[in-house]
Coordinates of C-alpha atoms and ligand atoms in Angstrom, one line a residue:
X30 CA 0.0 0.0 0.0
X31 CA 2.7 2.4 1.0
X32 CA 4.6 1.6 -2.1
X33 CA 1.6 2.4 -4.2
X34 CA 1.2 5.7 -2.6
X35 CA 4.8 6.5 -3.1
X36 CA 4.5 5.8 -6.8
X37 CA 1.4 7.9 -6.8
X38 CA 3.4 10.8 -5.3
X39 CA 6.0 10.6 -8.0
X40 CA 3.4 10.3 -10.7
X41 CA 1.4 13.3 -9.2
X42 CA 4.6 15.4 -9.3
X43 CA 5.2 14.5 -13.0
X44 CA 1.6 15.2 -13.8
X45 CA 1.8 18.6 -12.0
X46 CA 5.0 19.4 -13.9
X47 CA 3.4 18.4 -17.2
X48 CA 0.4 20.5 -16.6
X49 CA 2.3 23.5 -15.4
X50 CA 4.5 23.4 -18.5
X51 CA 1.4 23.4 -20.8
X52 CA -0.4 26.0 -18.7
X53 CA -3.1 23.5 -17.7
X54 CA -3.0 23.4 -13.9
X55 CA -6.7 24.1 -13.6
X56 CA -7.1 20.4 -14.4
X57 CA -6.3 19.6 -10.8
X58 CA -8.5 22.3 -9.3
X59 CA -10.8 19.9 -7.6
X60 CA -8.0 17.7 -6.3
X61 CA -8.8 18.3 -2.7
X62 CA -12.3 17.1 -3.2
X63 CA -11.4 13.8 -4.9
X64 CA -11.5 10.3 -3.3
X65 CA -8.3 8.1 -3.5
X66 CA -9.8 6.2 -6.4
X67 CA -10.6 9.3 -8.3
X68 CA -7.2 10.8 -7.7
X69 CA -5.6 7.6 -9.0
X70 CA -7.9 7.7 -12.0
X71 CA -7.0 11.3 -13.0
X72 CA -3.3 10.8 -12.6
X73 CA -3.5 7.5 -14.6
X74 CA -5.3 9.5 -17.4
X75 CA -2.8 12.3 -17.5
X76 CA 0.4 10.4 -17.0
X77 CA 0.8 9.1 -20.7
X78 CA 0.3 12.6 -22.3
X79 CA 3.6 13.8 -23.8
X80 CA 4.8 17.1 -22.3
X81 CA 5.7 18.9 -25.4
X82 CA 2.8 17.3 -27.2
X83 CA 0.2 18.5 -24.8
X84 CA 1.4 22.1 -24.9
X85 CA 1.5 22.2 -28.7
X86 CA -2.0 20.5 -28.9
X87 CA -3.6 23.2 -26.6
X88 CA -1.8 26.0 -28.4
X89 CA -2.8 24.8 -31.9
X90 CA -6.3 24.3 -30.9
X91 CA -6.5 27.8 -29.5
X92 CA -5.1 29.2 -32.7
X93 CA -7.4 27.3 -34.8
X94 CA -10.4 28.4 -33.1
X95 CA -9.3 32.0 -33.5
X96 CA -8.6 31.6 -37.2
X97 CA -10.4 28.8 -39.1
X98 CA -8.2 27.2 -41.7
X99 CA -8.0 29.3 -44.8
X100 CA -9.8 27.7 -47.8
X101 CA -6.6 27.6 -49.9
X102 CA -8.6 25.9 -52.7
X103 CA -8.1 28.0 -55.7
X104 CA -5.6 25.5 -57.1
X105 CA -7.8 22.5 -56.8
X106 CA -8.2 20.3 -59.9
X107 CA -10.2 17.1 -60.5
X108 CA -8.3 13.9 -60.5
X109 CA -6.7 13.2 -64.0
X110 CA -8.3 10.6 -66.1
X111 CA -5.3 8.3 -66.3
X112 CA -5.5 7.5 -62.5
X113 CA -9.3 7.2 -62.7
X114 CA -11.1 3.9 -63.4
X115 CA -14.8 3.4 -63.7
X116 CA -16.8 0.3 -63.3
X117 CA -19.6 1.6 -65.3
X118 CA -17.5 2.7 -68.2
X119 CA -15.2 -0.3 -68.3
X120 CA -15.8 -3.3 -70.6
X121 CA -16.7 -6.6 -68.9
X122 CA -13.4 -8.2 -70.0
X123 CA -11.4 -5.6 -68.2
X124 CA -13.5 -5.8 -65.2
X125 CA -13.2 -9.5 -65.0
X126 CA -9.4 -9.3 -65.5
X127 CA -9.3 -7.0 -62.4
X128 CA -11.6 -9.3 -60.5
X129 CA -9.6 -12.4 -61.3
X130 CA -6.3 -10.7 -60.1
X131 CA -8.1 -9.7 -56.8
X132 CA -9.5 -13.3 -56.3
X133 CA -6.1 -14.8 -56.7
X134 CA -4.7 -12.4 -54.0
X135 CA -7.5 -13.1 -51.7
X136 CA -7.1 -16.9 -52.2
X137 CA -3.5 -16.6 -51.3
X138 CA -4.3 -14.9 -47.9
X139 CA -2.6 -11.7 -49.1
X140 CA -5.5 -9.5 -48.4
X141 CA -6.8 -8.1 -45.1
X142 CA -9.6 -5.7 -44.2
X143 CA -9.4 -2.9 -41.7
X144 CA -12.4 -1.4 -40.0
X145 CA -12.4 2.1 -38.6
X146 CA -14.8 1.8 -35.7
X147 CA -13.7 4.2 -33.0
X148 CA -16.4 6.8 -33.6
X149 CA -18.9 7.8 -31.0
X150 CA -22.1 7.7 -33.1
X151 CA -23.1 11.2 -32.0
X152 CA -25.1 12.0 -35.1
X153 CA -26.9 8.7 -34.9
X154 CA -27.6 9.2 -31.3
X155 CA -26.6 5.9 -29.8
X156 CA -24.2 5.4 -26.9
X157 CA -22.9 2.0 -28.3
X158 CA -20.7 1.2 -31.2
X159 CA -22.3 1.9 -34.6
X160 CA -21.5 -1.5 -35.9
X161 CA -23.9 -3.0 -33.4
X162 CA -26.7 -1.1 -34.8
X163 CA -29.7 -3.2 -36.1
X164 CA -31.2 -1.2 -39.0
X165 CA -34.4 -3.2 -39.0
X166 CA -33.7 -5.8 -41.7
X167 CA -35.9 -8.9 -41.8
X168 CA -32.9 -10.9 -40.5
X169 CA -32.2 -8.5 -37.7
X170 CA -28.6 -8.5 -38.6
X171 CA -26.3 -5.7 -37.4
X172 CA -23.6 -3.9 -39.5
X173 CA -21.0 -6.0 -37.8
X174 CA -22.7 -9.2 -38.7
X175 CA -23.2 -8.2 -42.4
X176 CA -19.5 -7.4 -42.7
X177 CA -18.5 -10.6 -40.9
X178 CA -20.6 -12.8 -43.2
X179 CA -19.3 -11.0 -46.3
X180 CA -15.8 -12.0 -45.1
X181 CA -16.9 -15.6 -44.7
X182 CA -18.3 -15.5 -48.2
X183 CA -15.4 -13.9 -49.9
X184 CA -13.1 -16.4 -48.4
X185 CA -15.2 -19.3 -49.5
X186 CA -15.6 -18.0 -53.0
X187 CA -11.9 -17.5 -53.4
X188 CA -11.2 -20.9 -52.1
X189 CA -13.7 -22.6 -54.5
X190 CA -12.0 -20.7 -57.4
X191 CA -8.5 -21.6 -56.5
X192 CA -8.8 -24.8 -54.3
X193 CA -7.3 -23.0 -51.4
X194 CA -8.1 -22.5 -47.7
X195 CA -7.5 -18.8 -47.4
X196 CA -8.2 -16.4 -44.6
X197 CA -8.9 -12.6 -44.7
X198 CA -8.0 -11.2 -41.4
X199 CA -10.2 -8.5 -40.0
X200 CA -8.5 -5.7 -38.1
X201 CA -10.8 -3.5 -36.1
X202 CA -9.7 -0.1 -34.9
X203 CA -11.8 0.9 -31.8
X204 CA -11.5 3.5 -29.2
X205 CA -12.0 3.8 -25.5
X206 CA -15.7 4.3 -26.5
X207 CA -16.1 1.1 -28.5
X208 CA -13.4 -1.5 -27.6
X209 CA -15.0 -3.4 -24.7
X210 CA -18.5 -3.4 -26.1
X211 CA -17.3 -4.4 -29.5
X212 CA -15.2 -7.2 -28.0
X213 CA -18.0 -8.6 -25.9
X214 CA -20.5 -8.3 -28.8
X215 CA -18.2 -10.4 -31.0
X216 CA -17.7 -12.9 -28.2
X217 CA -21.5 -13.2 -27.5
X218 CA -22.0 -13.9 -31.2
X219 CA -19.1 -16.5 -31.6
X220 CA -17.5 -14.0 -34.0
X221 CA -20.2 -14.7 -36.4
X222 CA -18.6 -17.8 -37.5
X223 CA -15.2 -16.3 -38.2
X224 CA -12.1 -17.8 -36.6
X225 CA -11.4 -15.5 -33.5
X226 CA -7.7 -15.6 -34.3
X227 CA -8.4 -13.7 -37.6
X228 CA -10.2 -10.9 -35.8
X229 CA -7.7 -8.4 -34.4
X230 CA -9.1 -5.5 -32.4
X231 CA -6.9 -2.6 -31.3
X232 CA -7.5 0.8 -29.8
X233 CA -6.7 4.2 -31.3
X234 CA -5.6 7.1 -29.0
X235 CA -7.6 9.6 -27.2
X236 CA -6.8 13.3 -27.1
X237 CA -7.9 16.0 -24.8
X238 CA -10.8 18.3 -25.9
X239 CA -9.9 21.9 -25.4
X240 CA -11.9 25.2 -24.8
X241 CA -11.7 28.1 -27.3
X242 CA -9.0 29.7 -25.1
X243 CA -6.9 26.5 -25.2
X244 CA -7.8 25.0 -21.8
X245 CA -8.4 21.3 -21.4
X246 CA -12.1 20.7 -20.5
X247 CA -13.1 18.5 -17.6
X248 CA -15.8 16.0 -18.1
X249 CA -15.8 15.1 -14.4
X250 CA -13.8 16.5 -11.6
X251 CA -11.6 13.5 -11.9
X252 CA -11.6 13.1 -15.7
X253 CA -10.6 15.3 -18.6
X254 CA -12.8 15.5 -21.7
X255 CA -11.3 13.5 -24.5
X256 CA -12.1 12.4 -28.0
X257 CA -10.7 9.8 -30.3
X258 CA -8.0 11.2 -32.5
X259 CA -10.0 10.8 -35.6
X260 CA -9.9 8.0 -38.2
X261 CA -6.4 9.3 -39.2
X262 CA -5.3 8.1 -35.8
X263 CA -5.0 4.8 -37.6
X264 CA -1.4 5.4 -38.4
X265 CA -0.3 6.0 -34.8
X266 CA -2.5 3.1 -33.7
X267 CA -0.9 0.7 -36.3
X268 CA 2.4 1.5 -34.6
X269 CA 1.2 1.5 -31.0
X270 CA -0.3 -2.0 -31.5
X271 CA 2.2 -3.7 -33.9
X272 CA -0.5 -4.2 -36.4
X273 CA 1.8 -3.9 -39.5
X274 CA 4.1 -6.6 -37.9
X275 CA 0.9 -8.9 -37.5
X276 CA 0.1 -8.3 -41.1
X277 CA 3.7 -9.2 -42.1
X278 CA 3.7 -12.4 -40.2
X279 CA 0.5 -13.5 -41.7
X280 CA 1.7 -12.6 -45.3
X281 CA -0.9 -9.9 -45.7
X282 CA 0.4 -7.5 -48.3
X283 CA -2.8 -5.5 -49.2
X284 CA -5.3 -3.9 -47.0
X285 CA -8.8 -2.5 -47.7
X286 CA -9.6 0.1 -45.0
X287 CA -13.2 1.2 -44.6
X288 CA -15.8 3.0 -42.3
X289 CA -18.1 1.1 -40.2
X290 CA -21.3 2.8 -41.4
X291 CA -21.7 1.9 -45.1
X292 CA -24.2 -1.0 -45.2
X293 CA -23.3 -1.9 -48.7
X294 CA -19.6 -2.2 -48.2
X295 CA -17.9 -5.1 -50.1
X296 CA -15.4 -6.8 -47.9
X297 CA -12.0 -7.4 -49.5
X298 CA -13.5 -6.4 -52.8
X299 CA -11.6 -8.5 -55.3
X300 CA -12.3 -6.0 -58.1
X301 CA -11.0 -3.1 -56.3
X302 CA -7.9 -4.9 -55.1
X303 CA -7.3 -6.2 -58.6
X304 CA -7.8 -2.7 -60.1
X305 CA -5.3 -1.2 -57.7
X306 CA -2.7 -3.9 -58.3
X307 CA -3.1 -3.8 -62.1
X308 CA -2.3 0.1 -61.9
X309 CA 0.7 -0.8 -59.6
X310 CA -0.8 1.5 -57.0
X311 CA 0.4 1.8 -53.5
X312 CA -2.8 3.6 -52.5
X313 CA -6.3 3.9 -53.8
X314 CA -9.8 5.2 -53.1
X315 CA -13.3 4.2 -54.2
X316 CA -15.5 7.0 -55.1
X317 CA -19.1 7.5 -56.3
X318 CA -20.5 10.4 -58.3
X319 CA -21.7 13.0 -55.8
X320 CA -25.4 13.2 -55.5
X321 CA -25.7 16.9 -55.1
X322 CA -23.2 19.8 -54.3
X323 CA -23.7 19.9 -50.6
X324 CA -23.7 16.2 -50.1
X325 CA -21.6 15.6 -46.9
X326 CA -18.9 13.5 -48.6
X327 CA -15.3 14.4 -49.2
X328 CA -14.1 14.9 -52.8
X329 CA -11.0 13.2 -54.2
X330 CA -9.1 15.8 -56.1
X331 CA -5.6 17.3 -56.7
X332 CA -3.9 20.3 -55.3
X333 CA -0.6 21.4 -57.0
X334 CA -0.5 18.1 -58.7
X335 CA -0.9 16.0 -55.5
X336 CA -3.9 13.7 -54.8
X337 CA -5.9 14.3 -51.8
X338 CA -9.3 14.5 -50.3
X339 CA -11.0 17.8 -49.4
X340 CA -13.4 17.1 -46.7
X341 CA -17.0 18.3 -47.0
X342 CA -16.6 20.5 -43.9
X343 CA -13.8 22.3 -45.6
X344 CA -14.6 22.6 -49.2
X345 CA -16.9 25.7 -49.1
X346 CA -20.1 25.9 -51.1
X347 CA -18.6 27.9 -53.9
X348 CA -16.1 25.2 -54.9
X349 CA -18.5 22.4 -54.3
X350 CA -20.9 24.0 -56.7
X351 CA -18.4 24.6 -59.6
X352 CA -19.5 22.8 -62.8
X353 CA -17.8 21.6 -65.9
X354 CA -18.6 22.1 -69.6
X355 CA -21.4 19.5 -69.6
X356 CA -22.9 20.7 -66.5
X357 CA -21.5 18.0 -64.3
X358 CA -20.0 18.9 -60.9
X359 CA -16.3 19.7 -61.3
X360 CA -15.5 18.0 -57.9
X361 CA -17.7 15.0 -58.4
X362 CA -15.5 12.2 -57.0
X363 CA -17.3 11.5 -53.7
X364 CA -15.1 9.8 -51.2
X365 CA -16.9 6.7 -49.7
X366 CA -14.2 5.9 -47.3
X367 CA -13.0 2.7 -48.8
X368 CA -9.4 2.8 -49.3
X369 CA -6.6 0.5 -50.6
X370 CA -3.1 0.5 -49.1
X371 CA -0.2 -1.8 -49.7
X372 CA 1.6 -2.8 -46.5
X373 CA 4.8 -1.3 -47.8
X374 CA 3.0 2.1 -48.1
X375 CA 1.7 1.9 -44.6
X376 CA 5.1 0.9 -43.2
X377 CA 6.5 4.1 -44.9
X378 CA 3.8 6.2 -43.6
X379 CA 4.3 4.8 -40.0
X380 CA 8.0 5.4 -40.2
X381 CA 8.2 8.7 -42.0
X382 CA 5.1 10.6 -42.4
X383 CA 2.6 9.9 -39.8
X384 CA 3.7 13.0 -37.7
X385 CA 3.2 15.2 -40.7
X386 CA -0.6 14.6 -40.6
X387 CA -2.1 17.9 -39.7
X388 CA -5.1 17.7 -37.4
X389 CA -8.4 19.1 -38.5
X390 CA -10.4 21.3 -36.2
X391 CA -14.1 20.8 -35.4
X392 CA -16.0 23.1 -33.0
X393 CA -18.3 21.1 -30.9
X394 CA -20.7 21.2 -27.9
X395 CA -18.7 19.5 -25.2
X396 CA -20.4 19.0 -21.8
X397 CA -18.0 20.1 -19.0
X398 CA -17.5 21.0 -15.4
X399 CA -17.2 24.7 -14.8
X400 CA -15.0 26.5 -12.3
X401 CA -17.6 26.1 -9.6
X402 CA -17.8 22.4 -10.1
X403 CA -21.2 22.5 -11.9
X404 CA -21.9 20.3 -14.8
X405 CA -22.7 22.3 -17.9
X406 CA -24.4 21.0 -21.1
X407 CA -23.6 23.8 -23.6
X408 CA -26.2 24.9 -26.1
X409 CA -23.7 26.1 -28.6
X410 CA -20.2 25.1 -29.5
X411 CA -17.8 25.7 -26.6
X412 CA -14.8 23.5 -27.4
X413 CA -12.5 22.1 -30.0
X414 CA -11.9 18.6 -31.2
X415 CA -8.8 17.9 -33.1
X416 CA -9.0 15.0 -35.6
X417 CA -6.8 13.4 -38.1
X418 CA -8.2 12.2 -41.3
X419 CA -7.4 8.7 -42.6
X420 CA -7.1 10.0 -46.3
X421 CA -4.5 12.7 -45.4
X422 CA -1.7 10.2 -46.3
X423 CA -2.8 10.1 -50.0
X424 CA -0.3 12.9 -50.8
X425 CA 2.6 10.6 -49.7
X426 CA 1.7 7.9 -52.1
X427 CA 3.7 7.3 -55.3
X428 CA 0.9 5.9 -57.4
X429 CA -2.5 6.8 -56.3
X430 CA -5.6 5.6 -58.2
X431 CA -9.4 6.0 -58.0
X432 CA -12.1 3.7 -58.8
X433 CA -15.6 5.0 -59.4
X434 CA -18.2 2.5 -58.5
X435 CA -22.1 2.6 -58.8
X436 CA -23.6 4.2 -55.7
X437 CA -26.6 1.8 -55.7
X438 CA -24.2 -1.2 -55.4
X439 CA -21.7 0.2 -52.9
X440 CA -22.6 3.2 -50.9
X441 CA -25.3 3.9 -48.3
X442 CA -24.0 5.2 -45.0
X443 CA -25.7 5.2 -41.7
X444 CA -24.9 8.7 -40.3
X445 CA -28.1 10.1 -38.8
X446 CA -31.0 9.2 -36.5
X447 CA -34.3 8.0 -37.8
X448 CA -36.5 10.9 -39.0
X449 CA -33.7 12.9 -40.4
X450 CA -33.5 13.6 -44.1
X451 CA -30.8 11.2 -45.3
X452 CA -28.4 8.5 -44.3
X453 CA -30.6 7.1 -41.6
X454 CA -31.7 3.7 -40.6
X455 CA -34.6 3.6 -43.1
X456 CA -32.6 4.7 -46.0
X457 CA -29.7 2.3 -45.5
X458 CA -32.2 -0.6 -44.9
X459 CA -34.0 0.4 -48.2
X460 CA -30.7 0.6 -50.1
X461 CA -29.8 -3.0 -49.1
X462 CA -33.3 -4.4 -49.8
X463 CA -33.5 -2.6 -53.1
X464 CA -30.2 -3.9 -54.0
X465 CA -31.1 -7.5 -53.2
X466 CA -34.5 -7.1 -55.0
X467 CA -32.5 -6.1 -58.2
X468 CA -30.2 -9.1 -57.7
X469 CA -33.2 -11.5 -57.4
X470 CA -34.9 -10.0 -60.5
X471 CA -31.8 -10.1 -62.6
X472 CA -31.3 -13.7 -61.5
X473 CA -34.7 -14.4 -63.1
X474 CA -37.1 -14.4 -60.1
X475 CA -40.6 -13.1 -60.5
X476 CA -41.4 -11.3 -57.2
X477 CA -44.9 -10.6 -55.9
X478 CA -45.7 -8.2 -53.2
X479 CA -47.9 -9.0 -50.1
X480 CA -51.0 -8.3 -52.2
X481 CA -50.0 -10.8 -55.0
X482 CA -49.1 -8.0 -57.5
X483 CA -45.9 -8.3 -59.5
X484 CA -43.0 -6.2 -58.3
X485 CA -42.0 -4.4 -61.4
X486 CA -39.8 -1.4 -60.7
X487 CA -36.3 -1.9 -59.4
X488 CA -36.6 0.7 -56.7
X489 CA -40.0 0.0 -55.4
X490 CA -40.3 0.5 -51.6
X491 CA -42.6 -2.5 -51.6
X492 CA -39.8 -4.7 -52.8
X493 CA -38.5 -6.5 -49.7
X494 CA -35.8 -9.1 -50.5
X495 CA -32.9 -9.7 -48.2
X496 CA -30.2 -12.1 -49.3
X497 CA -27.8 -13.4 -46.7
X498 CA -24.1 -12.6 -47.6
X499 CA -23.6 -16.3 -46.8
X500 CA -25.7 -17.0 -49.9
X501 CA -24.4 -14.4 -52.3
X502 CA -21.6 -11.9 -52.0
X503 CA -22.5 -9.6 -54.8
X504 CA -25.4 -11.1 -56.7
X505 CA -23.5 -14.2 -58.0
X506 CA -24.9 -17.7 -57.7
X507 CA -28.6 -16.7 -57.5
X508 CA -29.7 -17.9 -61.0
X509 CA -29.6 -21.6 -59.9
X510 CA -31.9 -20.7 -57.0
X511 CA -34.1 -18.2 -58.4
X512 CA -34.4 -18.5 -62.3
X513 CA -38.1 -18.9 -63.3
X514 CA -39.5 -18.9 -59.8
X515 CA -42.3 -16.9 -58.5
X516 CA -41.7 -15.8 -54.9
X517 CA -43.6 -13.7 -52.4
X518 CA -42.0 -10.8 -50.6
X519 CA -40.9 -10.0 -47.9
X520 CA -38.4 -12.7 -48.8
X521 CA -35.4 -13.7 -46.6
X522 CA -33.1 -15.7 -48.7
X523 CA -30.8 -17.2 -46.1
X524 CA -28.9 -20.5 -46.3
X525 CA -31.8 -22.5 -45.0
X526 CA -34.1 -21.1 -47.7
X527 CA -31.4 -21.6 -50.3
X528 CA -31.2 -25.2 -49.5
X529 CA -34.9 -25.6 -49.6
X530 CA -35.0 -23.9 -53.1
X531 CA -32.2 -26.1 -54.3
X532 CA -33.9 -29.3 -53.2
X533 CA -37.2 -28.3 -54.9
X534 CA -35.2 -27.8 -58.1
X535 CA -33.9 -31.3 -58.1
X536 CA -37.4 -32.9 -58.0
Ligands
GN1_605 C1 -12.4 11.9 -42.3 C2 -13.2 11.0 -43.2 O1 -12.8 9.9 -43.4 N1 -14.4 11.5 -43.7 C3 -15.2 10.7 -44.5 C4 -16.3 10.0 -43.7 O2 -17.2 11.1 -43.2 P1 -17.7 11.1 -41.7 O3 -18.7 12.2 -41.7 O4 -16.5 11.3 -40.8 O5 -18.4 9.8 -41.4 O6 -17.1 9.2 -44.5 C5 -17.7 9.9 -45.7 C6 -18.5 8.9 -46.4 O7 -19.4 8.2 -45.7 C7 -16.6 10.5 -46.5 O8 -17.2 11.1 -47.6 C8 -15.7 11.4 -45.7 O9 -14.8 12.0 -46.5

């Protein structure tokens, strides 16, 4: 006991020094009121902060609040055609050559996927990890489950093409907010059938949230307000947790990185992997055509000849609305947060460039403890969160490529709560059901709605087909089950139903 307290004394001294140097001593202002446990908690939280880093962080936040980043966007240009591929405009032969290349890599276990899942889900309004959200599909599957089953399927398809027994490891970056609940959710669900040793969770760093005058905000008298360091915290987290070493030891050379919230995300997409490899790229991004100028997606573009993404929060309406000769949006390459990286490139970023990533500043409402010790829930922005962006490493790549994909097949993100205008549980559920209805119809099924009428349009709200990823990854393999059949919707085509349909065929 005495020993612990001695350590505690030393630690407290270090923390005091650290705070004094960064001009943040107010963090300890309620020290005399704290219990022994609370004191220990506070010291434990502050101890790992790097002295110089903390000071620089607070000062930078303060400066940023005073003078928002200048929109140095006059020199923006669209991405040049030669780095740009398009699924819609490429002929089937080219597409299947990319795909074949990708399947080969997957089958050789050279491809991994990495999920960015440290976010707080503030806009969605849930206090648990977004991946655990059930969007109300007939199957009741969560985003995590859909993703897990797509991994199972992509492995299985690669194996049956190449006679292999491959694995696609799933790296999951979580944060203090999401790690333990994500872990227990996966355990409760037996990792959705995946081999647990191929699911690797790690945690990104948290950084202090600061007031407009550069002071760390207290969330409790014994806890500072912190936020994850943004999805660009990936690169520090890869280092902190030896993830690249893990990849190397498994022989994983290529990584698809993606955000948790896109219900249509293709896991380890062979076509995307093959496209990037065929171009000799070290880094790539999937994009969709922007739906409208103010759509909240970043745009992939160039500045001074260097590829990058300008985030929707920073582009400015004027630039977003610029149009080309045919009336199309000039900056039309909407970032859907699906990126390709070679392991070598990530290694290089981790070694040389990750400290060059500039944090972006967001002004937010951050609940805090005021000087009198009262809890305040602000009604307008009172604080600064500094976030790094995952795509800010694009400028360091040697060969950067872009693949444009059809939105209705690949992008429908869950951002907002039910009742909001877009990107909410209903819109993402409908995107998936509409996609699966389309797949079923092009496989030759005749679909009836619950009133016995034919479902005719491809986008009808009444069309309710859900196809398990374990049955089909991207629409393949459905003809043998569905051709020439009349089926009533809602239809849940899971493995059981598939077996049933198959046995009927054989009679
Ligand atoms: C930093 C970052 O990755 N921002 C991404 C990401 O936005 P969020 O609002 O952070 O979810 O996903 C969008 C696509 O859903 C993409 O357009 C945008 O550029």
